[in-house]
């Protein structure tokens, strides 16, 4: 489905945005409260995405999951509020941007409609 603006794409599951903490797309389900402001969006309540840690080289996913000594994948959490266009990452995130506030990034190359 198509690009909505520089921050969002429409998907069958909701609006999709780029997460600079996970370096991947997260989808915001339509059941969340949204103020309708696509340029400076606020959603309630917080979003909690559970996934598995992934391997990156030069900010690109290698297609492999990070594994522990026993070869098991490692759970990862991304938890944030999106308030007035700012991602407020909670302390329980497992990525480097936990407990920080960063602007919602524009969609990276490859995820935009040309
Ligand atoms: Zn994330």
Coordinates of N, CA and C and ligand atoms in Angstrom, one line a residue:
X1 N 0.9 -1.2 0.0 CA 0.0 0.0 0.0 C 0.9 1.2 0.0
X2 N 0.3 2.4 -0.2 CA 1.1 3.5 -0.5 C 1.6 4.4 0.6
X3 N 2.5 5.3 0.2 CA 3.1 6.2 1.2 C 2.0 7.3 1.5
X4 N 1.9 7.6 2.8 CA 1.0 8.6 3.3 C 1.6 10.0 3.3
X5 N 2.8 10.1 3.9 CA 3.6 11.3 3.9 C 5.1 10.9 4.1
X6 N 5.9 11.8 4.5 CA 7.4 11.5 4.6 C 7.6 10.5 5.8
X7 N 6.6 10.4 6.7 CA 6.8 9.6 7.9 C 6.1 8.2 7.9
X8 N 5.1 8.1 7.1 CA 4.2 6.9 7.2 C 3.9 6.3 5.8
X9 N 3.7 5.0 5.9 CA 3.1 4.2 4.8 C 1.8 3.6 5.4
X10 N 0.8 3.4 4.5 CA -0.4 2.6 4.9 C -0.1 1.2 4.7
X11 N -0.5 0.3 5.6 CA -0.5 -1.1 5.5 C -1.8 -1.6 5.8
X12 N -2.1 -2.9 5.5 CA -3.4 -3.5 5.9 C -3.5 -3.6 7.4
X13 N -2.4 -3.5 8.2 CA -2.5 -3.6 9.6 C -2.5 -2.2 10.3
X14 N -2.3 -1.1 9.6 CA -2.2 0.2 10.2 C -1.1 1.0 9.6
X15 N -0.8 2.2 10.1 CA 0.2 3.0 9.7 C 1.6 2.4 10.0
X16 N 2.5 2.5 9.1 CA 3.9 2.0 9.3 C 4.9 3.2 9.4
X17 N 5.8 3.1 10.4 CA 6.8 4.2 10.4 C 8.2 3.5 10.7
X18 N 9.3 4.2 10.4 CA 10.6 3.7 10.6 C 11.0 3.9 12.1
X19 N 11.5 2.9 12.7 CA 12.0 3.0 14.1 C 13.5 3.1 14.1
X20 N 14.1 4.2 14.5 CA 15.6 4.3 14.5 C 16.3 3.4 15.6
X21 N 15.5 3.0 16.6 CA 16.1 2.1 17.6 C 16.2 0.7 17.1
X22 N 15.2 0.2 16.4 CA 15.2 -1.2 15.9 C 15.7 -1.3 14.4
X23 N 15.8 -0.1 13.8 CA 16.2 0.0 12.4 C 15.2 -0.9 11.5
X24 N 14.0 -0.8 11.8 CA 13.0 -1.5 11.0 C 11.6 -0.7 11.1
X25 N 10.7 -1.2 10.3 CA 9.3 -0.6 10.3 C 8.6 -1.2 11.5
X26 N 7.8 -0.3 12.2 CA 6.8 -0.7 13.1 C 5.4 -0.3 12.6
X27 N 4.5 -1.1 12.9 CA 3.1 -0.8 12.5 C 2.3 -0.4 13.7
X28 N 1.5 0.7 13.5 CA 0.7 1.3 14.5 C -0.7 0.9 14.3
X29 N -1.3 0.0 15.1 CA -2.6 -0.5 14.9 C -3.7 0.6 14.9
X30 N -4.7 0.5 14.1 CA -5.7 1.6 14.0 C -6.5 1.7 15.3
X31 N -6.5 0.7 16.2 CA -7.3 0.8 17.4 C -6.7 1.7 18.5
X32 N -5.4 2.2 18.2 CA -4.9 3.2 19.1 C -5.5 4.6 18.9
X33 N -5.5 5.4 19.9 CA -6.1 6.8 19.8 C -5.0 7.6 19.1
X34 N -5.5 8.3 18.0 CA -4.6 9.1 17.2 C -5.2 10.5 17.0
X35 N -4.4 11.5 17.1 CA -4.9 12.9 17.0 C -5.1 13.3 15.6
X36 N -4.8 12.4 14.6 CA -5.0 12.7 13.2 C -4.0 13.6 12.6
X37 N -3.0 14.1 13.3 CA -2.0 15.0 12.8 C -0.8 14.1 12.2
X38 N -0.8 14.0 10.9 CA 0.2 13.1 10.3 C 1.6 13.8 10.3
X39 N 1.7 15.1 10.4 CA 3.0 15.8 10.4 C 3.6 15.8 11.8
X40 N 2.8 15.8 12.8 CA 3.3 15.9 14.2 C 2.4 15.0 15.1
X41 N 2.5 13.7 14.8 CA 1.4 12.8 15.4 C 1.6 12.5 16.9
X42 N 0.4 12.3 17.5 CA 0.4 11.8 18.9 C -0.6 10.6 18.9
X43 N -0.1 9.5 19.5 CA -0.9 8.3 19.6 C -0.9 8.0 21.1
X44 N -2.0 7.4 21.5 CA -2.2 6.9 22.9 C -2.8 5.5 22.8
X45 N -2.5 4.6 23.8 CA -1.4 4.7 24.7 C 0.0 4.4 24.1
X46 N 0.9 3.8 24.8 CA 2.2 3.5 24.3 C 2.2 2.3 23.4
X47 N 3.2 2.1 22.5 CA 3.3 0.9 21.7 C 4.4 0.0 22.3
X48 N 4.1 -1.3 22.3 CA 5.1 -2.3 22.8 C 5.2 -3.3 21.7
X49 N 6.4 -3.4 21.1 CA 6.7 -4.3 20.0 C 7.7 -5.4 20.6
X50 N 7.3 -6.6 20.5 CA 8.1 -7.7 20.9 C 8.7 -8.4 19.7
X51 N 9.9 -8.7 19.7 CA 10.6 -9.3 18.5 C 11.8 -10.1 19.0
X52 N 12.7 -10.4 18.1 CA 14.0 -11.0 18.4 C 15.1 -10.2 17.9
X53 N 16.2 -10.2 18.7 CA 17.4 -9.4 18.3 C 17.9 -9.9 17.0
X54 N 18.3 -8.9 16.1 CA 18.7 -9.2 14.8 C 20.2 -8.8 14.6
X55 N 20.8 -9.4 13.6 CA 22.2 -9.0 13.2 C 22.2 -8.0 12.1
X56 N 23.0 -6.9 12.4 CA 23.1 -5.8 11.4 C 24.5 -5.7 11.0
X57 N 24.7 -5.3 9.7 CA 26.0 -4.9 9.2 C 25.7 -3.6 8.4
X58 N 26.4 -2.5 8.8 CA 26.2 -1.2 8.2 C 24.7 -0.8 8.2
X59 N 24.1 -1.0 9.3 CA 22.7 -0.7 9.5 C 21.7 -1.5 8.6
X60 N 22.2 -2.5 8.0 CA 21.3 -3.4 7.2 C 21.2 -4.8 7.9
X61 N 20.0 -5.2 8.0 CA 19.8 -6.6 8.6 C 20.4 -7.6 7.7
X62 N 21.1 -8.5 8.3 CA 21.8 -9.6 7.5 C 20.8 -10.7 7.2
X63 N 19.6 -10.7 7.8 CA 18.7 -11.8 7.6 C 18.8 -12.8 8.7
X64 N 19.8 -12.6 9.6 CA 20.0 -13.5 10.7 C 19.6 -13.0 12.0
X65 N 19.2 -13.8 13.0 CA 18.9 -13.4 14.3 C 20.1 -13.6 15.2
X66 N 20.3 -12.7 16.2 CA 21.3 -12.9 17.2 C 21.0 -14.1 18.0
X67 N 22.0 -14.9 18.3 CA 21.7 -16.1 19.1 C 22.6 -16.2 20.3
X68 N 22.1 -16.8 21.4 CA 22.9 -17.0 22.6 C 23.8 -18.2 22.5
X69 N 24.5 -18.5 23.5 CA 25.5 -19.6 23.5 C 24.8 -21.0 23.1
X70 N 23.5 -21.1 23.4 CA 22.8 -22.3 23.1 C 22.2 -22.3 21.7
X71 N 22.4 -21.2 21.0 CA 21.8 -21.1 19.7 C 20.4 -20.6 19.6
X72 N 19.9 -20.1 20.8 CA 18.5 -19.7 20.8 C 18.5 -18.2 20.5
X73 N 17.4 -17.8 19.9 CA 17.2 -16.3 19.6 C 17.0 -15.6 20.9
X74 N 17.2 -14.3 20.9 CA 17.2 -13.5 22.1 C 16.0 -12.5 22.0
X75 N 15.1 -12.5 22.9 CA 14.0 -11.6 22.9 C 14.4 -10.1 22.9
X76 N 13.7 -9.3 22.1 CA 14.0 -7.9 22.1 C 12.6 -7.1 22.3
X77 N 12.7 -6.0 22.9 CA 11.5 -5.2 23.1 C 11.8 -3.7 22.7
X78 N 10.7 -3.2 22.1 CA 10.7 -1.8 21.7 C 9.5 -1.2 22.3
X79 N 9.6 -0.2 23.2 CA 8.4 0.3 23.9 C 8.5 1.9 23.9
X80 N 7.5 2.5 23.3 CA 7.6 4.0 23.2 C 6.2 4.6 23.1
X81 N 6.2 5.9 23.4 CA 5.1 6.8 23.2 C 5.5 7.6 22.0
X82 N 4.5 7.9 21.1 CA 4.7 8.8 20.0 C 3.9 10.1 20.3
X83 N 4.6 11.1 20.7 CA 3.9 12.4 21.2 C 4.4 13.5 20.4
X84 N 3.5 14.2 19.7 CA 3.8 15.4 18.9 C 5.0 15.2 18.0
X85 N 5.1 14.0 17.3 CA 6.1 13.7 16.4 C 7.4 13.3 17.0
X86 N 7.5 13.0 18.3 CA 8.7 12.6 19.0 C 8.5 11.2 19.5
X87 N 9.5 10.4 19.3 CA 9.5 9.0 19.9 C 10.1 9.1 21.3
X88 N 9.3 8.8 22.3 CA 9.8 8.7 23.6 C 10.0 7.2 24.0
X89 N 11.2 6.8 23.9 CA 11.5 5.4 24.2 C 11.6 5.1 25.7
X90 N 11.0 4.1 26.1 CA 10.9 3.7 27.5 C 12.2 3.0 27.9
X91 N 12.4 2.9 29.2 CA 13.6 2.3 29.8 C 13.7 0.8 29.5
X92 N 12.5 0.1 29.2 CA 12.5 -1.3 29.0 C 12.9 -1.7 27.6
X93 N 13.2 -0.8 26.7 CA 13.7 -1.1 25.3 C 15.0 -1.9 25.5
X94 N 15.2 -2.8 24.5 CA 16.5 -3.5 24.5 C 17.5 -2.9 23.5
X95 N 17.1 -1.8 22.9 CA 18.0 -1.2 21.9 C 18.7 0.1 22.5
X96 N 19.6 0.6 21.7 CA 20.5 1.7 22.2 C 19.8 3.0 22.5
X97 N 18.6 3.2 21.9 CA 17.9 4.4 22.1 C 16.9 4.4 23.3
X98 N 17.0 3.4 24.2 CA 16.2 3.3 25.4 C 16.3 4.6 26.2
X99 N 15.2 5.0 26.8 CA 15.2 6.2 27.7 C 15.6 7.5 27.0
X100 N 15.5 7.5 25.7 CA 15.8 8.8 25.0 C 14.5 9.2 24.2
X101 N 14.6 10.5 23.8 CA 13.5 11.1 23.0 C 14.1 11.5 21.6
X102 N 13.6 11.0 20.5 CA 14.1 11.4 19.2 C 13.0 11.7 18.3
X103 N 13.2 12.6 17.3 CA 12.2 12.9 16.4 C 11.8 11.7 15.5
X104 N 10.6 11.6 15.2 CA 10.1 10.5 14.3 C 10.9 10.7 13.0
X105 N 11.7 9.7 12.5 CA 12.5 9.9 11.3 C 11.6 9.7 10.0
X106 N 12.1 10.4 9.0 CA 11.4 10.2 7.7 C 11.7 8.7 7.2
X107 N 10.8 8.2 6.4 CA 11.0 6.9 5.8 C 12.3 6.8 5.1
X108 N 13.1 5.8 5.3 CA 14.4 5.7 4.6 C 14.2 5.3 3.1
X109 N 15.2 5.5 2.3 CA 15.2 5.1 0.9 C 14.8 3.6 0.8
X110 N 14.0 3.3 -0.2 CA 13.6 2.0 -0.4 C 12.2 1.8 0.2
X111 N 11.8 2.6 1.1 CA 10.4 2.5 1.7 C 9.5 3.7 1.2
X112 N 10.1 4.5 0.3 CA 9.3 5.6 -0.2 C 8.8 5.3 -1.6
X113 N 7.7 5.9 -2.0 CA 7.2 5.8 -3.3 C 7.9 6.9 -4.1
X114 N 8.4 6.5 -5.3 CA 9.2 7.5 -6.1 C 8.2 8.2 -7.0
Ligands
LIG1 ZN1 11.6 -0.1 17.6

